[in-house]
Every structure is written in C-alpha cells, then in structure tokens.
CSV table of C-alpha atoms in Angstrom, one decimal:
chain,number,residue,atom,x,y,z
A,968,MET,CA,-31.7,-72.4,24.7
A,969,THR,CA,-30.0,-75.5,23.5
A,970,GLU,CA,-27.5,-75.8,20.6
A,971,HIS,CA,-30.4,-77.4,18.6
A,972,ASP,CA,-32.5,-74.3,19.2
A,973,ASP,CA,-29.6,-72.2,18.3
A,974,LEU,CA,-29.1,-74.1,15.0
A,975,SER,CA,-32.8,-73.8,14.1
A,976,LEU,CA,-32.9,-70.1,14.8
A,977,LEU,CA,-29.6,-69.4,12.8
A,978,ARG,CA,-31.2,-71.3,10.0
A,979,ARG,CA,-34.2,-69.0,10.2
A,980,ALA,CA,-31.8,-66.0,10.1
A,981,VAL,CA,-30.1,-67.5,7.0
A,982,ALA,CA,-33.5,-67.9,5.3
A,983,LEU,CA,-34.2,-64.2,6.0
A,984,ALA,CA,-30.7,-63.5,4.5
A,985,ARG,CA,-31.8,-65.5,1.4
A,986,SER,CA,-35.0,-63.6,1.1
A,987,SER,CA,-33.1,-60.3,1.4
A,988,ARG,CA,-30.9,-61.3,-1.5
A,989,ASP,CA,-33.8,-62.4,-3.5
A,990,ALA,CA,-35.4,-58.9,-2.9
A,991,GLY,CA,-32.3,-57.3,-4.3
A,992,ASN,CA,-30.4,-56.5,-1.1
A,993,HIS,CA,-27.4,-57.8,0.6
A,994,PRO,CA,-27.7,-61.4,2.0
A,995,PHE,CA,-28.1,-60.8,5.7
A,996,GLY,CA,-30.9,-61.6,8.0
A,997,ALA,CA,-31.5,-61.4,11.7
A,998,LEU,CA,-34.4,-62.1,14.2
A,999,LEU,CA,-35.1,-61.4,17.9
A,1000,VAL,CA,-36.0,-64.2,20.4
A,1001,THR,CA,-37.6,-63.8,23.8
A,1002,ALA,CA,-36.3,-65.6,26.8
A,1003,ASP,CA,-38.9,-68.4,26.3
A,1004,GLY,CA,-37.6,-69.1,22.8
A,1005,SER,CA,-40.4,-67.3,20.8
A,1006,VAL,CA,-39.5,-65.3,17.8
A,1007,ALA,CA,-40.5,-61.7,18.6
A,1008,LEU,CA,-39.1,-59.8,15.4
A,1009,GLU,CA,-37.5,-60.4,12.1
A,1010,ALA,CA,-35.5,-58.1,9.8
A,1011,GLN,CA,-33.5,-58.2,6.5
A,1012,ASN,CA,-30.9,-56.0,5.0
A,1013,THR,CA,-32.4,-53.1,3.0
A,1014,VAL,CA,-29.3,-51.2,1.9
A,1015,VAL,CA,-30.2,-51.4,-1.7
A,1016,THR,CA,-34.0,-51.0,-1.8
A,1017,GLU,CA,-34.2,-48.3,0.9
A,1018,SER,CA,-30.9,-46.6,-0.4
A,1019,ASP,CA,-29.8,-46.6,3.3
A,1020,ALA,CA,-26.2,-47.5,4.1
A,1021,THR,CA,-27.3,-48.2,7.7
A,1022,GLY,CA,-30.0,-50.6,6.5
A,1023,HIS,CA,-28.1,-53.7,7.8
A,1024,ALA,CA,-30.4,-56.5,9.0
A,1025,GLU,CA,-29.3,-56.2,12.7
A,1026,THR,CA,-29.5,-52.4,12.7
A,1027,ASN,CA,-33.0,-52.6,11.1
A,1028,LEU,CA,-33.9,-55.1,13.9
A,1029,VAL,CA,-32.7,-53.0,16.7
A,1030,ARG,CA,-34.7,-50.0,15.4
A,1031,LEU,CA,-37.8,-52.2,15.5
A,1032,ALA,CA,-36.9,-53.8,18.8
A,1033,SER,CA,-36.2,-50.5,20.5
A,1034,SER,CA,-39.6,-49.0,19.3
A,1035,THR,CA,-41.5,-52.2,20.4
A,1036,TYR,CA,-39.9,-53.3,23.8
A,1037,ARG,CA,-38.4,-51.7,26.9
A,1038,ARG,CA,-34.7,-51.8,27.5
A,1039,GLY,CA,-35.2,-54.1,30.4
A,1040,GLU,CA,-37.1,-56.4,28.3
A,1041,LEU,CA,-34.4,-56.4,25.6
A,1042,ALA,CA,-31.7,-57.5,28.2
A,1043,ASP,CA,-33.3,-60.8,28.3
A,1044,MET,CA,-33.5,-61.3,24.6
A,1045,THR,CA,-31.3,-62.9,22.1
A,1046,LEU,CA,-30.4,-61.6,18.5
A,1047,TYR,CA,-29.8,-64.3,16.1
A,1048,THR,CA,-28.0,-63.3,12.9
A,1049,SER,CA,-26.8,-65.0,9.7
A,1050,THR,CA,-23.5,-63.2,9.9
A,1051,GLU,CA,-21.4,-61.7,12.6
A,1052,PRO,CA,-22.6,-58.2,13.3
A,1053,CYS,CA,-20.4,-55.5,11.9
A,1054,ALA,CA,-19.1,-52.6,14.1
A,1055,MET,CA,-22.0,-50.5,13.3
A,1056,CYS,CA,-24.5,-53.2,14.1
A,1057,SER,CA,-22.7,-54.2,17.3
A,1058,GLY,CA,-22.8,-50.6,18.5
A,1059,ALA,CA,-26.5,-50.4,17.9
A,1060,ILE,CA,-27.1,-53.8,19.6
A,1061,TYR,CA,-25.0,-52.7,22.5
A,1062,TRP,CA,-27.0,-49.4,22.9
A,1063,SER,CA,-30.3,-51.1,22.5
A,1064,GLY,CA,-29.5,-53.2,25.5
A,1065,ILE,CA,-30.0,-56.7,23.9
A,1066,GLY,CA,-28.3,-59.1,26.1
A,1067,THR,CA,-27.1,-61.8,23.9
A,1068,VAL,CA,-26.0,-62.3,20.2
A,1069,VAL,CA,-25.7,-65.7,18.3
A,1070,TYR,CA,-24.2,-65.6,14.8
A,1071,ALA,CA,-23.4,-68.1,12.2
A,1072,PHE,CA,-20.8,-66.8,9.6
A,1073,ALA,CA,-17.8,-64.9,11.0
A,1074,GLU,CA,-17.1,-61.4,9.8
A,1075,ALA,CA,-13.5,-62.4,9.1
A,1076,ASP,CA,-14.7,-65.0,6.7
A,1077,LEU,CA,-17.1,-62.6,5.1
A,1078,ALA,CA,-14.1,-60.1,4.6
A,1079,ALA,CA,-12.2,-62.9,3.0
A,1080,LEU,CA,-14.9,-63.8,0.7
A,1081,THR,CA,-15.7,-60.2,-0.4
A,1082,GLY,CA,-12.3,-58.9,-0.6
A,1083,ALA,CA,-12.3,-55.3,-1.9
A,1084,ASP,CA,-15.9,-55.4,-3.0
A,1085,ASP,CA,-17.2,-51.8,-2.9
A,1086,GLU,CA,-20.6,-53.0,-1.8
A,1087,ASN,CA,-19.1,-54.3,1.4
A,1088,PRO,CA,-16.0,-52.6,2.6
A,1089,THR,CA,-15.8,-54.9,5.7
A,1090,MET,CA,-14.1,-53.8,8.9
A,1091,THR,CA,-12.5,-57.0,10.3
A,1092,LEU,CA,-13.4,-55.9,13.8
A,1093,PRO,CA,-15.0,-58.7,15.9
A,1094,CYS,CA,-18.2,-58.0,17.6
A,1095,ARG,CA,-16.7,-59.2,20.9
A,1096,ASP,CA,-14.1,-56.4,20.6
A,1097,VAL,CA,-17.0,-53.8,20.2
A,1098,PHE,CA,-18.9,-55.1,23.1
A,1099,ALA,CA,-15.9,-55.5,25.3
A,1100,ALA,CA,-15.5,-51.8,25.0
A,1101,GLY,CA,-18.8,-51.1,26.6
A,1102,GLN,CA,-19.7,-50.8,30.3
A,1103,ARG,CA,-22.1,-53.7,30.4
A,1104,PRO,CA,-21.7,-57.3,29.3
A,1105,THR,CA,-23.1,-58.7,26.0
A,1106,THR,CA,-23.0,-62.5,25.7
A,1107,VAL,CA,-21.8,-63.7,22.2
A,1108,ARG,CA,-22.0,-67.2,20.8
A,1109,GLY,CA,-20.5,-67.8,17.5
A,1110,PRO,CA,-19.3,-68.3,15.0
A,1111,VAL,CA,-21.6,-71.4,14.7
A,1112,HIS,CA,-20.7,-73.6,11.5
A,1113,LEU,CA,-23.6,-73.7,9.1
A,1114,THR,CA,-22.8,-74.5,5.6
A,1115,GLU,CA,-25.9,-72.5,4.4
A,1116,ALA,CA,-24.7,-69.3,6.2
A,1117,ALA,CA,-21.6,-69.1,3.7
A,1118,ALA,CA,-23.6,-70.4,0.8
A,1119,VAL,CA,-26.0,-67.6,0.9
A,1120,HIS,CA,-23.1,-65.3,-0.2
A,1121,ASP,CA,-22.1,-67.5,-3.1
A,1122,GLY,CA,-21.7,-65.6,-6.3
A,1123,PHE,CA,-23.0,-62.4,-4.7
A,1124,TRP,CA,-19.9,-60.4,-3.8
A,1125,ASN,CA,-17.5,-59.3,-6.8
A,1126,ALA,CA,-20.0,-60.7,-9.3
C-alpha cells in the first residue's frame, strides 16, 4: 500500500467515526483491508447504542473479521482506524492475528483532548507496547496526521 492509499483508507475510517458519532456513539471507526487493497469489512463504535463497554470500533471489527476469515487470511490484512487502538482493542487485534494496523489520531492526543471525561477514561498505553508484549509481530503505522481525525472529536468530549 502506498502513503496515498493509507490516507484514503484512513479518511474512510474517519468518515465511519463521523457516522458513529451521528448515530449517538463515540466517534471511532475502523475498516479491514485485504492484501490487494480491497475493503473487506467496516465497523463503528457501538458503546452507547448497544450498551456495551467493549463496543469499540476495532473490537467490533475484530469480532466480525474473526467470524468471517481464517486466522491465516487475517495475517495478511490491515486494520485502518481513525484513532490509535486502546489496550483492549490492541489485545483483540493481536489475538485475531491481523498483521498490520494503521491509525490516524494518537491515543496520547485523545487522552489530552478528553481529559477526565467519564465516557472515555483513556489509558495512555500505546498500541505498539501492547503488541510488543506478544509473541508474534504486528506491524504498526501511525500516527498519520489528518486534521479530520482530530476534528471528528471536536465538541464531543466534556460537552
């Protein structure tokens, strides 16, 4: 994948985050891309509408991907996400076997933005640290600067 492809796919993840926010959920979106660059699956955050604290976009995507593809197939796929995966989502990504993660907005920047918001008690634990604790490699690219990745959060937290 080229940098241009990454930007295009991250913009799609941000659009999913916007759709998630518009539906009454937290502003996060993710998609899974095959080795040939085709979008295989998409997911949004459903924490509020499903009353599920684990309904993060990445975790929803991993659940769907794990029931759709074999582990060996997932190793060659890339998960694109609007915001760096949290520790929970990173663990789910690791256990699914997805080989690569690309994200736009950094978790540390999200924590600075949300502060002490009860809706998002962010752990400032980089996904690279979670993946590094595992026994197999997970490639990570990010943060990738996209103004719209930060903008989707404007006015949402501490509102």
